[in-house]
Amino acid sequence: MRKDRLVRDYFGTQLFITTSGHFSTPALLCAMQEIGTRSILFSIDYPYESIPNGCVWFDEHVPISPGDLVDIGRNNALRVFPRLAQEPHSLEEKQPHECGVGGLGLRKGAEGEVEYGLYNSHWSERTARR
């Protein structure tokens, strides 16, 4: 590490954190304030965490701007992993209006899809409703 740079200077270019492992809104907001949204990636520690409930938490219970939701949920990963823009993935950065807020949640009420209960702090209460 160079002497003229602080550790915080490396966030967003060389150091990144993820949401995996906790789904804690206060922790996410604190991280955003301290290191900025460009250093945070949405992720889920499957199979130890529920993918649908992680998406519900992120889309419906995190009080941040649509732009920050899309950056954390999609665009930051595309900046860190530029090969995702190449074949066979061909992913591109999006704006909030292009992917829905966050773009992670299931479409509630869509025929044939499972609707998941709201995120809560007790894993034992996170169950699918059919």
Coordinates of C-alpha atoms in Angstrom, one line a residue, residues 55-116:
C55 CA -34.1 -10.3 -3.0
V56 CA -37.2 -9.2 -1.0
W57 CA -35.1 -7.6 1.6
F58 CA -33.0 -5.7 -1.0
D59 CA -35.9 -4.7 -3.2
E60 CA -38.5 -3.8 -0.5
H61 CA -36.7 -3.1 2.8
V62 CA -33.6 -1.1 2.0
P63 CA -34.4 2.6 2.0
I64 CA -32.0 3.9 -0.6
S65 CA -32.4 5.5 -4.0
P66 CA -33.3 3.5 -7.1
G67 CA -30.0 4.4 -8.6
D68 CA -28.1 3.0 -5.6
L69 CA -30.2 -0.1 -5.6
V70 CA -29.4 -0.8 -9.3
D71 CA -25.7 0.0 -8.8
I72 CA -25.4 -2.3 -5.8
G73 CA -27.7 -5.0 -7.3
R74 CA -26.2 -5.0 -10.8
N75 CA -23.9 -2.3 -12.2
N76 CA -21.1 -2.5 -9.6
A77 CA -20.7 -6.2 -10.4
L78 CA -20.4 -5.4 -14.1
R79 CA -17.7 -2.9 -13.3
V80 CA -15.7 -5.4 -11.2
F81 CA -16.2 -8.3 -13.6
P82 CA -16.1 -6.7 -17.1
R83 CA -16.2 -10.1 -18.8
L84 CA -19.9 -10.3 -17.9
A85 CA -20.4 -7.8 -20.8
Q86 CA -18.9 -10.4 -23.2
E87 CA -20.5 -13.5 -24.8
P88 CA -22.2 -15.6 -23.6
H89 CA -23.5 -13.3 -20.9
S90 CA -23.6 -9.9 -22.8
L91 CA -24.8 -8.0 -19.8
E92 CA -24.8 -4.3 -19.7
E93 CA -25.3 -1.6 -17.1
K94 CA -28.8 -0.4 -16.6
Q95 CA -30.7 2.6 -15.2
P96 CA -33.4 2.1 -12.6
H97 CA -36.3 2.6 -15.1
E98 CA -34.9 -0.2 -17.2
C99 CA -34.8 -2.9 -14.6
G100 CA -37.4 -2.0 -12.0
V101 CA -36.3 -0.8 -8.6
G102 CA -33.5 -3.2 -7.8
G103 CA -34.7 -5.7 -10.3
L104 CA -34.3 -8.6 -8.0
G105 CA -37.7 -9.4 -6.5
L106 CA -40.2 -11.9 -7.8
R107 CA -43.3 -10.6 -9.5
K108 CA -45.9 -10.9 -6.8
G109 CA -49.0 -12.6 -8.0
A110 CA -47.6 -13.9 -11.2
E111 CA -49.2 -17.2 -12.1
G112 CA -47.1 -20.2 -11.1
E113 CA -44.6 -18.3 -9.1
V114 CA -44.1 -18.7 -5.4
E115 CA -44.8 -15.6 -3.3
Y116 CA -42.4 -15.2 -0.4

